Coordinates of C-alpha atoms in Angstrom, one line a residue:
M1155 CA 8.0 -3.4 -16.2
A1156 CA 9.7 -0.8 -18.4
K1157 CA 13.1 -2.2 -17.4
E1158 CA 12.1 -5.9 -17.8
L1159 CA 10.5 -5.4 -21.2
T1160 CA 13.3 -3.2 -22.6
D1161 CA 15.8 -5.7 -21.3
A1162 CA 13.9 -8.3 -23.3
G1163 CA 14.4 -6.1 -26.4
L1164 CA 10.9 -4.7 -26.8
S1165 CA 10.2 -1.1 -27.8
V1166 CA 8.4 0.4 -24.9
L1167 CA 6.4 3.6 -24.6
V1168 CA 5.5 4.8 -21.1
L1169 CA 2.5 7.1 -20.8
E1170 CA 2.7 9.0 -17.5
R1171 CA -0.4 10.8 -16.5
G1172 CA 1.5 13.4 -14.5
P1173 CA 4.5 15.6 -14.8
A1174 CA 8.2 14.6 -15.0
R1175 CA 9.9 14.6 -11.6
D1176 CA 13.4 13.6 -10.5
T1177 CA 15.4 13.9 -7.3
S1178 CA 17.2 16.9 -8.8
P1179 CA 15.8 19.4 -9.2
D1180 CA 12.4 18.5 -7.9
F1181 CA 13.4 17.1 -4.5
E1182 CA 16.4 19.3 -3.7
F1183 CA 16.9 20.5 -0.2
P1184 CA 15.7 22.8 1.3
R1185 CA 12.8 23.3 -1.1
I1186 CA 11.4 19.8 -0.5
A1187 CA 11.3 20.3 3.3
D1188 CA 8.1 22.4 3.1
E1189 CA 5.4 20.8 5.2
L1190 CA 2.7 23.2 4.0
K1191 CA 3.4 22.7 0.3
Y1192 CA 3.8 18.9 0.3
A1193 CA 2.2 17.4 3.4
V1194 CA -0.8 19.7 3.5
R1195 CA -1.4 21.1 0.0
G1196 CA -0.1 17.9 -1.6
D1197 CA 2.0 19.2 -4.4
L1198 CA 3.0 15.7 -5.4
W1199 CA -0.5 14.3 -5.3
Q1200 CA -3.1 13.9 -8.0
P1201 CA -5.2 17.1 -8.3
L1202 CA -8.7 16.2 -7.2
A1203 CA -10.3 19.1 -9.2
G1204 CA -9.6 17.2 -12.4
E1205 CA -10.3 13.7 -11.3
T1206 CA -11.3 12.0 -8.1
V1207 CA -13.5 9.2 -6.8
T1208 CA -17.0 9.2 -5.4
V1209 CA -17.7 7.5 -2.1
R1210 CA -20.8 5.9 -0.5
H1211 CA -21.2 3.5 2.4
R1212 CA -23.6 1.0 0.9
P1213 CA -25.5 0.1 -2.3
G1214 CA -28.5 2.3 -2.8
D1215 CA -26.8 5.4 -1.2
T1216 CA -25.9 8.4 -3.4
A1217 CA -22.1 8.7 -3.7
V1218 CA -20.4 12.1 -3.3
P1219 CA -17.0 13.2 -4.6
Y1220 CA -13.8 12.9 -2.5
R1221 CA -13.0 16.6 -2.8
Q1222 CA -10.3 17.1 -0.2
Y1223 CA -7.5 14.6 0.7
G1224 CA -8.1 12.7 3.9
S1225 CA -8.4 8.9 4.1
F1226 CA -5.9 8.1 1.3
I1227 CA -3.6 9.9 -1.1
L1228 CA -3.3 9.4 -4.9
G1229 CA 0.2 9.9 -6.4
N1230 CA 0.8 11.9 -9.5
G1231 CA 3.8 12.2 -11.8
T1232 CA 7.0 10.2 -12.3
G1233 CA 7.1 7.4 -9.6
G1234 CA 3.6 8.0 -8.5
A1235 CA 3.1 7.4 -4.8
G1236 CA 6.4 5.6 -4.8
A1237 CA 8.1 9.0 -4.9
H1238 CA 6.5 10.1 -1.6
W1239 CA 5.9 6.8 0.3
N1240 CA 7.3 6.1 3.7
G1241 CA 9.4 3.0 2.9
Q1242 CA 7.9 0.2 5.1
Q1243 CA 8.6 -2.8 2.8
W1244 CA 7.0 -6.1 4.0
R1245 CA 6.6 -9.5 2.5
A1246 CA 3.2 -11.1 2.8
S1247 CA 2.9 -13.9 5.3
P1248 CA 2.6 -17.3 3.6
N1249 CA -0.9 -17.8 4.9
D1250 CA -2.0 -14.4 3.5
L1251 CA -1.7 -15.9 0.0
R1252 CA -3.9 -18.9 0.7
I1253 CA -6.2 -17.3 3.3
R1254 CA -9.5 -19.0 2.6
S1255 CA -7.8 -22.4 2.6
V1256 CA -5.9 -21.7 5.8
Y1257 CA -9.0 -20.6 7.8
E1258 CA -11.2 -23.4 6.4
E1259 CA -8.6 -26.0 7.2
R1260 CA -7.9 -24.8 10.7
Y1261 CA -11.3 -23.5 11.9
G1262 CA -13.9 -25.0 9.4
K1263 CA -15.8 -23.6 6.5
K1264 CA -18.5 -22.1 8.8
F1265 CA -15.9 -19.8 10.4
I1266 CA -15.8 -17.5 7.4
P1267 CA -19.0 -15.3 7.2
S1268 CA -21.2 -16.1 4.2
D1269 CA -20.9 -12.5 2.8
M1270 CA -17.1 -12.5 3.0
T1271 CA -15.6 -13.1 -0.4
I1272 CA -12.0 -13.8 0.5
Q1273 CA -10.0 -16.2 -1.8
D1274 CA -6.6 -17.7 -2.3
Y1275 CA -4.2 -16.1 -4.8
G1276 CA -3.4 -19.3 -6.5
I1277 CA 0.3 -18.4 -6.0
S1278 CA 2.4 -19.7 -3.2
F1279 CA 4.9 -17.8 -1.0
E1280 CA 7.6 -20.1 -2.2
E1281 CA 7.0 -19.1 -5.8
L1282 CA 7.2 -15.4 -4.9
E1283 CA 10.1 -15.6 -2.5
P1284 CA 12.9 -15.1 -5.2
W1285 CA 11.1 -12.0 -6.3
F1286 CA 10.6 -10.6 -2.8
D1287 CA 14.4 -11.2 -2.4
H1288 CA 15.2 -9.5 -5.6
F1289 CA 13.1 -6.4 -4.9
E1290 CA 14.6 -6.1 -1.4
K1291 CA 18.0 -6.0 -3.1
V1292 CA 16.9 -3.4 -5.7
T1293 CA 15.5 -1.2 -3.0
G1294 CA 18.3 -1.8 -0.4
V1295 CA 15.9 -2.8 2.4
A1296 CA 17.4 -2.5 5.9
G1297 CA 16.2 -5.1 8.4
T1298 CA 16.9 -8.2 10.5
A1299 CA 15.9 -11.5 9.0
G1300 CA 13.8 -13.8 11.2
N1301 CA 13.8 -17.0 9.1
V1302 CA 16.7 -17.8 6.7
R1303 CA 16.1 -21.0 4.8
G1304 CA 13.9 -22.4 7.5
R1305 CA 16.2 -21.5 10.4
L1306 CA 14.9 -18.9 12.9
Q1307 CA 17.2 -16.0 13.6
D1308 CA 17.5 -13.9 16.8
G1309 CA 16.2 -10.4 16.5
G1310 CA 14.0 -10.9 13.4
N1311 CA 10.4 -11.6 12.8
P1312 CA 9.8 -15.3 13.8
Y1313 CA 6.6 -15.4 11.8
E1314 CA 7.9 -14.5 8.4
G1315 CA 8.1 -17.0 5.6
A1316 CA 11.5 -18.7 5.0
R1317 CA 13.7 -16.4 3.0
S1318 CA 16.7 -17.3 0.8
N1319 CA 18.9 -14.5 2.1
P1320 CA 19.1 -11.9 4.9
Y1321 CA 18.1 -8.3 4.2
P1322 CA 20.8 -6.5 2.1
Q1323 CA 21.4 -3.9 4.8
Q1324 CA 21.4 -3.8 8.6
P1325 CA 18.7 -1.7 10.2
L1326 CA 19.4 1.7 11.6
P1327 CA 19.4 1.8 15.4
P1328 CA 16.0 2.3 17.0
I1329 CA 15.0 5.8 18.0
L1330 CA 13.9 6.3 21.6
S1331 CA 10.2 5.8 21.0
S1332 CA 11.0 2.4 19.3
Q1333 CA 13.4 1.4 22.1
L1334 CA 10.7 2.0 24.7
F1335 CA 8.2 0.0 22.7
A1336 CA 10.6 -2.9 22.1
N1337 CA 11.6 -3.1 25.8
A1338 CA 8.0 -3.1 26.9
A1339 CA 7.1 -5.7 24.3
R1340 CA 9.8 -8.0 25.4
E1341 CA 8.7 -7.7 29.0
L1342 CA 5.3 -8.9 27.9
G1343 CA 6.8 -11.9 26.1
Y1344 CA 6.7 -10.6 22.5
K1345 CA 9.5 -10.8 20.0
P1346 CA 10.0 -7.2 18.6
F1347 CA 12.1 -6.7 15.5
P1348 CA 13.1 -3.8 13.2
V1349 CA 10.5 -2.8 10.7
P1350 CA 11.9 -3.6 7.2
A1351 CA 12.8 -0.2 5.8
A1352 CA 13.5 0.9 2.2
N1353 CA 15.4 3.7 3.8
S1354 CA 19.1 3.0 3.2
T1355 CA 21.3 2.6 6.3
A1356 CA 24.6 3.3 4.5
A1357 CA 25.9 4.0 1.1
Y1358 CA 24.5 1.1 -1.1
T1359 CA 24.7 0.0 -4.7
N1360 CA 21.8 -2.1 -5.9
P1361 CA 21.9 -5.0 -8.5
Y1362 CA 21.2 -2.5 -11.3
G1363 CA 24.3 -0.5 -10.3
V1364 CA 22.3 2.4 -8.9
R1365 CA 23.8 4.0 -5.8
M1366 CA 21.8 5.0 -2.7
G1367 CA 22.9 7.3 0.1
P1368 CA 22.5 6.8 3.9
C1369 CA 19.3 8.1 5.5
N1370 CA 19.9 10.9 8.0
L1371 CA 16.5 10.6 9.7
C1372 CA 15.5 14.1 8.4
G1373 CA 11.8 13.5 9.2
Y1374 CA 10.5 14.2 5.7
C1375 CA 9.4 11.0 4.1
E1376 CA 5.6 10.6 3.6
G1377 CA 4.4 13.3 1.2
F1378 CA 7.9 14.3 0.2
G1379 CA 10.6 13.2 -2.3
C1380 CA 13.9 12.2 -0.8
F1381 CA 16.7 14.6 -1.4
L1382 CA 19.5 12.2 -0.2
Y1383 CA 18.8 9.3 -2.6
S1384 CA 18.1 7.3 0.6
K1385 CA 14.5 6.3 0.2
A1386 CA 13.8 3.7 -2.4
A1387 CA 11.7 5.7 -4.8
P1388 CA 11.7 4.8 -8.5
Q1389 CA 13.9 7.9 -9.0
T1390 CA 16.5 6.4 -6.7
T1391 CA 16.5 2.7 -7.7
I1392 CA 15.5 2.0 -11.3
I1393 CA 14.9 5.2 -13.4
P1394 CA 18.6 6.2 -13.5
I1395 CA 19.5 3.1 -15.6
L1396 CA 16.6 3.6 -18.0
K1397 CA 17.6 7.0 -19.1
G1398 CA 19.0 7.0 -22.6
R1399 CA 17.7 3.6 -23.6
R1400 CA 16.9 3.8 -27.3
N1401 CA 14.0 1.3 -27.0
L1402 CA 12.2 3.3 -24.3
E1403 CA 10.2 6.5 -24.7
V1404 CA 8.4 8.3 -21.9
R1405 CA 5.6 10.9 -22.6
H1406 CA 4.5 12.9 -19.6
N1407 CA 1.1 14.5 -18.9
A1408 CA -0.5 11.8 -21.1
Y1409 CA -4.0 11.1 -19.7
V1410 CA -5.0 7.7 -20.9
T1411 CA -8.8 7.4 -21.4
R1412 CA -9.2 3.8 -22.6
I1413 CA -7.5 0.7 -23.8
L1414 CA -8.5 0.1 -27.5
L1415 CA -9.8 -3.3 -28.5
D1416 CA -10.3 -5.0 -31.9
S1417 CA -13.8 -5.9 -33.2
S1418 CA -13.8 -9.2 -31.3
G1419 CA -13.1 -7.4 -28.0
K1420 CA -10.6 -10.1 -27.2
L1421 CA -7.4 -8.3 -28.3
A1422 CA -6.0 -4.9 -27.3
T1423 CA -4.7 -2.8 -30.2
G1424 CA -3.4 0.1 -28.2
V1425 CA -4.6 3.0 -26.0
R1426 CA -6.2 6.4 -26.5
Y1427 CA -4.9 9.3 -24.5
I1428 CA -5.0 13.1 -24.3
D1429 CA -1.6 14.6 -24.6
A1430 CA -0.1 17.6 -22.8
N1431 CA -1.6 19.9 -25.5
G1432 CA -5.1 18.6 -25.1
K1433 CA -4.9 16.6 -28.3
Q1434 CA -6.5 13.1 -28.5
V1435 CA -4.0 10.5 -29.7
D1436 CA -4.5 6.8 -30.5
Q1437 CA -1.3 4.9 -29.8
P1438 CA -1.0 1.4 -31.4
A1439 CA 0.5 -1.4 -29.2
A1440 CA 1.0 -5.1 -29.4
M1441 CA 0.9 -5.4 -25.7
V1442 CA -0.6 -3.1 -23.0
V1443 CA 0.7 -2.9 -19.4
L1444 CA -1.7 -1.2 -17.0
A1445 CA 0.4 -0.1 -14.0
S1446 CA -1.4 2.9 -12.5
F1447 CA -2.6 3.2 -8.9
Q1448 CA -5.1 0.6 -7.7
L1449 CA -8.2 2.8 -8.1
N1450 CA -7.1 4.0 -11.6
N1451 CA -6.4 0.5 -12.8
V1452 CA -10.0 -0.5 -12.0
R1453 CA -11.4 2.6 -13.6
M1454 CA -9.4 2.0 -16.8
L1455 CA -10.7 -1.5 -17.2
L1456 CA -14.3 -0.4 -16.7
L1457 CA -13.9 2.5 -19.1
S1458 CA -12.4 0.1 -21.7
G1459 CA -15.0 -2.6 -21.4
I1460 CA -12.5 -5.2 -20.4
G1461 CA -14.0 -7.9 -18.1
K1462 CA -17.5 -8.1 -16.8
P1463 CA -18.4 -5.4 -14.2
Y1464 CA -19.3 -6.8 -10.8
D1465 CA -22.9 -6.9 -9.8
P1466 CA -23.4 -7.0 -6.0
L1467 CA -27.0 -8.2 -6.3
T1468 CA -26.1 -11.3 -8.2
G1469 CA -22.5 -11.7 -7.1
K1470 CA -21.6 -12.1 -10.8
G1471 CA -19.0 -10.2 -12.7
V1472 CA -15.4 -9.5 -11.7
V1473 CA -14.2 -6.0 -12.4
G1474 CA -14.7 -3.9 -9.3
R1475 CA -15.1 -7.0 -7.1
N1476 CA -13.4 -7.4 -3.7
Y1477 CA -12.4 -3.8 -2.9
A1478 CA -10.8 -3.6 0.5
Y1479 CA -8.9 -1.1 2.6
Q1480 CA -7.2 -1.2 6.0
M1481 CA -8.3 -0.5 9.6
V1482 CA -5.7 1.2 11.7
S1483 CA -5.7 2.3 15.3
S1484 CA -3.3 4.4 17.4
T1485 CA -2.4 4.5 21.0
T1486 CA -0.4 7.5 22.1
A1487 CA 1.8 7.7 25.2
Y1488 CA 2.3 11.0 27.0
F1489 CA 5.5 11.1 29.1
D1490 CA 6.7 13.6 31.6
E1491 CA 9.1 16.3 30.4
S1492 CA 12.2 14.4 31.5
V1493 CA 11.6 11.9 28.6
Q1494 CA 13.0 13.7 25.5
M1495 CA 11.8 12.1 22.3
N1496 CA 13.4 14.5 19.8
P1497 CA 10.5 13.9 17.4
F1498 CA 12.2 15.7 14.5
I1499 CA 14.5 12.7 14.3
G1500 CA 12.6 10.2 12.2
A1501 CA 12.1 8.4 8.9
G1502 CA 9.4 6.6 7.0
A1503 CA 10.4 3.2 8.4
A1504 CA 14.0 3.4 9.6
G1505 CA 14.5 3.0 13.3
Q1506 CA 11.0 1.6 13.9
Q1507 CA 10.2 -1.6 15.8
A1508 CA 7.2 -4.0 15.4
V1509 CA 5.6 -7.2 16.7
D1510 CA 3.8 -9.7 14.5
E1511 CA 2.2 -12.1 16.9
H1512 CA -1.3 -10.8 16.2
N1513 CA -1.2 -10.6 12.4
A1514 CA -2.5 -12.9 9.7
D1515 CA -3.1 -16.3 11.2
H1516 CA -0.1 -16.2 13.5
F1517 CA -2.4 -16.7 16.5
D1518 CA -5.4 -18.8 17.3
H1519 CA -8.6 -17.2 16.0
G1520 CA -10.9 -20.0 17.1
K1521 CA -12.5 -18.3 20.1
L1522 CA -12.1 -14.8 18.8
G1523 CA -14.6 -14.9 16.0
F1524 CA -12.9 -12.9 13.4
V1525 CA -10.6 -13.3 10.3
G1526 CA -7.3 -11.4 9.9
G1527 CA -5.1 -9.4 12.2
A1528 CA -2.7 -6.5 12.5
M1529 CA 1.0 -5.7 12.7
I1530 CA 1.7 -3.5 15.7
F1531 CA 4.6 -1.0 15.4
A1532 CA 6.2 2.1 16.9
G1533 CA 8.5 4.8 15.8
A1534 CA 8.4 8.3 14.4
T1535 CA 8.4 9.5 10.9
G1536 CA 9.2 13.0 12.0
G1537 CA 8.1 15.9 14.1
R1538 CA 6.6 18.3 11.6
P1539 CA 4.7 20.9 13.5
I1540 CA 1.5 21.2 11.3
V1541 CA 0.4 17.5 11.0
Q1542 CA 2.6 15.7 13.6
M1543 CA 1.4 17.4 16.8
P1544 CA 0.0 14.7 19.1
L1545 CA -2.1 16.1 21.8
P1546 CA -4.4 14.5 24.5
P1547 CA -8.1 14.4 23.6
D1548 CA -8.9 16.9 26.3
A1549 CA -6.4 19.5 25.1
P1550 CA -7.8 22.8 23.8
R1551 CA -7.9 23.0 20.0
W1552 CA -6.8 26.6 19.8
G1553 CA -5.6 29.6 21.8
S1554 CA -3.3 29.8 24.8
G1555 CA -4.5 26.4 26.1
W1556 CA -3.5 24.8 22.9
K1557 CA -0.1 26.5 22.9
S1558 CA 0.5 25.3 26.5
A1559 CA -0.5 21.7 25.5
V1560 CA 1.9 21.8 22.5
R1561 CA 4.8 23.0 24.7
K1562 CA 4.1 20.2 27.2
H1563 CA 3.6 17.3 24.9
Y1564 CA 5.3 18.0 21.5
A1565 CA 8.7 16.6 22.5
H1566 CA 7.5 14.1 25.1
S1567 CA 5.0 11.8 23.4
S1568 CA 5.0 8.7 21.3
S1569 CA 2.5 6.6 19.3
V1570 CA 2.0 2.9 18.7
A1571 CA -0.1 1.9 15.7
T1572 CA -1.9 -1.2 14.5
M1573 CA -2.0 -1.8 10.7
G1574 CA -5.0 -4.1 10.4
S1575 CA -6.2 -6.2 7.5
V1576 CA -9.6 -5.8 6.0
M1577 CA -11.5 -8.6 4.3
S1578 CA -13.5 -8.4 1.1
Y1579 CA -17.3 -8.6 1.1
R1580 CA -20.1 -9.1 -1.4
D1581 CA -21.4 -5.5 -0.8
R1582 CA -18.0 -3.7 -1.0
Y1583 CA -17.0 -2.9 -4.6
L1584 CA -16.0 -0.3 -7.2
D1585 CA -18.0 0.7 -10.3
L1586 CA -18.5 3.8 -12.5
D1587 CA -20.5 6.6 -11.1
P1588 CA -23.7 7.4 -13.0
T1589 CA -23.6 11.1 -12.2
Y1590 CA -20.1 12.6 -11.7
R1591 CA -17.5 12.9 -14.4
D1592 CA -13.8 14.0 -14.7
A1593 CA -12.5 17.1 -16.5
H1594 CA -12.6 15.2 -19.8
G1595 CA -16.2 14.1 -19.4
L1596 CA -15.5 10.5 -18.4
P1597 CA -17.3 8.8 -15.5
L1598 CA -15.6 8.9 -12.1
L1599 CA -14.9 5.7 -10.2
R1600 CA -17.5 5.0 -7.4
M1601 CA -16.4 3.4 -4.2
T1602 CA -19.0 1.5 -2.1
F1603 CA -17.3 0.8 1.2
D1604 CA -17.9 0.6 5.0
W1605 CA -16.5 -1.5 7.8
H1606 CA -18.0 -4.9 8.8
P1607 CA -18.3 -6.6 12.2
N1608 CA -15.3 -8.8 11.5
E1609 CA -13.0 -5.7 11.3
Y1610 CA -14.4 -4.1 14.4
K1611 CA -13.6 -7.3 16.3
M1612 CA -10.2 -7.5 14.8
T1613 CA -9.2 -4.0 15.7
A1614 CA -10.7 -4.2 19.2
Y1615 CA -8.5 -7.3 19.9
T1616 CA -5.3 -6.0 18.3
S1617 CA -5.7 -2.5 19.7
A1618 CA -6.1 -4.0 23.2
R1619 CA -2.7 -5.8 22.7
A1620 CA -1.1 -2.5 21.6
A1621 CA -2.5 -0.7 24.7
E1622 CA -1.0 -3.4 26.9
I1623 CA 2.4 -2.6 25.4
V1624 CA 2.0 1.1 25.8
R1625 CA 1.0 0.7 29.5
A1626 CA 4.2 -1.3 29.9
M1627 CA 6.1 1.7 28.5
K1628 CA 5.0 3.6 31.7
P1629 CA 3.8 6.9 30.3
Q1630 CA 2.1 9.5 32.5
R1631 CA -1.1 9.0 30.5
M1632 CA -2.2 7.5 27.3
A1633 CA -5.0 8.0 24.8
Q1634 CA -6.3 5.6 22.2
H1635 CA -8.2 6.0 18.9
V1636 CA -10.0 2.8 17.9
L1637 CA -13.0 2.4 15.5
K1638 CA -16.0 0.9 17.2
P1639 CA -19.3 -0.5 15.9
G1640 CA -21.3 2.4 14.7
D1641 CA -18.2 4.3 13.5
S1642 CA -18.6 4.5 9.7
Y1643 CA -15.8 4.8 7.2
D1644 CA -14.7 8.5 7.3
V1645 CA -12.9 9.8 4.2
R1646 CA -11.9 13.0 6.2
V1647 CA -9.4 11.1 8.4
Y1648 CA -6.1 9.7 7.0
Q1649 CA -5.8 6.0 7.5
S1650 CA -3.5 4.6 4.9
T1651 CA -3.0 4.7 1.1
H1652 CA -3.3 0.9 1.0
N1653 CA -6.4 0.5 -1.2
T1654 CA -6.7 -2.9 -2.8
G1655 CA -8.8 -5.1 -5.0
G1656 CA -11.1 -4.5 -7.9
A1657 CA -9.0 -6.3 -10.5
I1658 CA -8.0 -9.3 -8.6
I1659 CA -5.9 -12.4 -9.2
G1660 CA -7.6 -15.8 -9.1
T1661 CA -7.7 -19.3 -10.4
N1662 CA -10.4 -18.9 -13.1
P1663 CA -12.3 -16.2 -15.0
S1664 CA -15.4 -16.6 -12.8
N1665 CA -13.6 -15.4 -9.6
S1666 CA -11.0 -12.9 -11.0
V1667 CA -10.0 -10.4 -13.6
L1668 CA -6.4 -11.7 -13.8
N1669 CA -4.7 -15.1 -13.8
R1670 CA -1.7 -15.8 -11.6
Y1671 CA 0.6 -13.9 -14.0
S1672 CA -1.4 -10.7 -13.8
Q1673 CA -2.8 -11.3 -17.3
C1674 CA -6.4 -10.5 -18.2
W1675 CA -8.4 -13.6 -18.7
D1676 CA -10.6 -11.8 -21.4
V1677 CA -7.9 -9.8 -23.2
P1678 CA -4.6 -11.8 -23.0
N1679 CA -2.3 -9.0 -24.3
V1680 CA -3.3 -6.8 -21.4
F1681 CA -1.4 -7.2 -18.1
V1682 CA -2.4 -5.3 -14.9
F1683 CA 0.0 -4.6 -12.0
G1684 CA -0.7 -3.0 -8.6
A1685 CA -2.6 -3.6 -5.4
S1686 CA -5.8 -3.8 -7.5
S1687 CA -4.8 -7.5 -7.8
F1688 CA -5.2 -8.3 -4.1
P1689 CA -8.3 -10.4 -3.4
Q1690 CA -8.4 -9.0 0.2
N1691 CA -6.1 -6.7 2.2
I1692 CA -3.3 -7.8 4.5
G1693 CA -2.0 -6.4 7.8
Y1694 CA 1.1 -5.0 6.1
N1695 CA 2.0 -2.3 3.7
P1696 CA 1.4 -3.6 0.1
T1697 CA 4.5 -2.5 -1.8
G1698 CA 6.6 -5.6 -1.4
L1699 CA 3.8 -7.9 -2.5
V1700 CA 2.9 -5.6 -5.5
A1701 CA 6.6 -5.8 -6.6
A1702 CA 6.9 -9.5 -6.1
L1703 CA 3.8 -10.2 -8.2
T1704 CA 5.1 -7.9 -10.9
Y1705 CA 8.6 -9.5 -11.1
F1706 CA 6.9 -13.0 -11.0
A1707 CA 4.8 -12.1 -14.0
A1708 CA 7.6 -10.3 -15.8
A1709 CA 9.7 -13.5 -15.7
K1710 CA 6.9 -15.5 -17.2
I1711 CA 6.2 -12.9 -19.9
R1712 CA 9.8 -13.0 -20.9
S1713 CA 10.2 -16.7 -20.8
T1714 CA 6.9 -17.7 -22.4
Y1715 CA 4.5 -15.0 -23.5
L1716 CA 6.9 -13.2 -25.8
K1717 CA 7.6 -16.5 -27.6
T1718 CA 4.0 -17.9 -27.8
G1719 CA 1.5 -15.2 -27.0
G1720 CA -2.0 -16.1 -25.7
L1721 CA -3.1 -17.0 -22.2
L1722 CA -0.3 -18.1 -19.9
V1723 CA -2.8 -20.1 -17.8
Q1724 CA -5.7 -22.0 -19.4
A1725 CA -9.1 -21.3 -18.0

């Protein structure tokens, strides 16, 4: 958005809540390849001592603070989580964007549970396709197209929506774990394809003139900045061309506390923030773009009094509504010592393989009794010895037995994962906590969330398909971690940083915070970008859809809003 709005000639001030960070010097090798500092202690993450969220399973419970990172990770500083993400970059499936309509048309209205609050985006895949395409070029995505202008292509994802162009780069060759997965999947009749990776295959120059370097599969992606300019972080793809722009200013360590409104409450006049010296500053603005992480976006709207807070008892209100997450499972294959995986060779997404037959509505749900699905994929992001040490469930947790198990399995195991969608429900939402406050005395965001029967059914089905593929890989043994009914949401275990909803896109002010151009219905000079706009979660990583929605809105802002002002869609 900073690029799009400065391109349009506006004077733009960026308020970054964290410190300044760039590839050099912050991500230089070898200092960045420090697993303890970054993957365990989270040097690039938001410090939870100053601000966190509180979590409870259901309305009426007492929420408690998320004090130690587990389930999801909050970015901090320039680039946010985009600096230390893995790089899987998916487009949404066309039927993800009109999910309620698809299921009602195919299975009938009674197929959707009465407490499930899923809804269509009000935006079609075809409208977003040019922006998916543009973002893939900006980030140099490596992959194999499955559907170019309606014609299916060998080796790609046959279930993807029609694309206008192939991926800008060819994928890296699959690593051994991915090869074994792909071979087994083909034997079972699936059509495996390379995971679309924002990890550059070769030297690449994007449409902005920014150069990226080839990924060397160093194994330090998630939790780490990329020292080779290979992973598509903001530092690698966009920020270099923004430096020196006279109509752009960036202030770091600026902690925004609220969006300021005029006496009518219908117009934003600026924002209030606490600067690096602890001084409170009121910054005037004609237009406010809220582009923080999903949870922080929702909290800022609630703190600012923009939009009616959601009430789960009445189902009325919109801010905080439709919070969702993802349900993942893993199936680990343990091979004999003649199968050398070389686990240190890995990347966030490069070299991975996936199948998409059981995602979205790519398969018949009629007799299965659930909504949604999962992408199934295999590969390795690295072999870091602290947090990437897969051991069988019966292996000792310490001592000589643990050491023996590590020696036996570290270089000879491989995991297959499912990335499952999660639907939205009436009793799963975000609001302000009545008890806990941040370091500045402001209420923390409270998360009310647990799994529903629909998701247990979904993960049981898709995980069984993953297990079939793993068995066809012919390991000596295998182990599976799948959530079952009775397993509550556990913040201690990492699952994904794919939190969604709370400030969702919709077709009218009664069912959404934002219109189709990510513009607040109630305060039209406020625009909100991020996965907070998703009405429910998908079975893919969210970054590609977040970016497409942002570029889609930016084009409308430039073509219409800057000339006319006001709502871009009439309620």
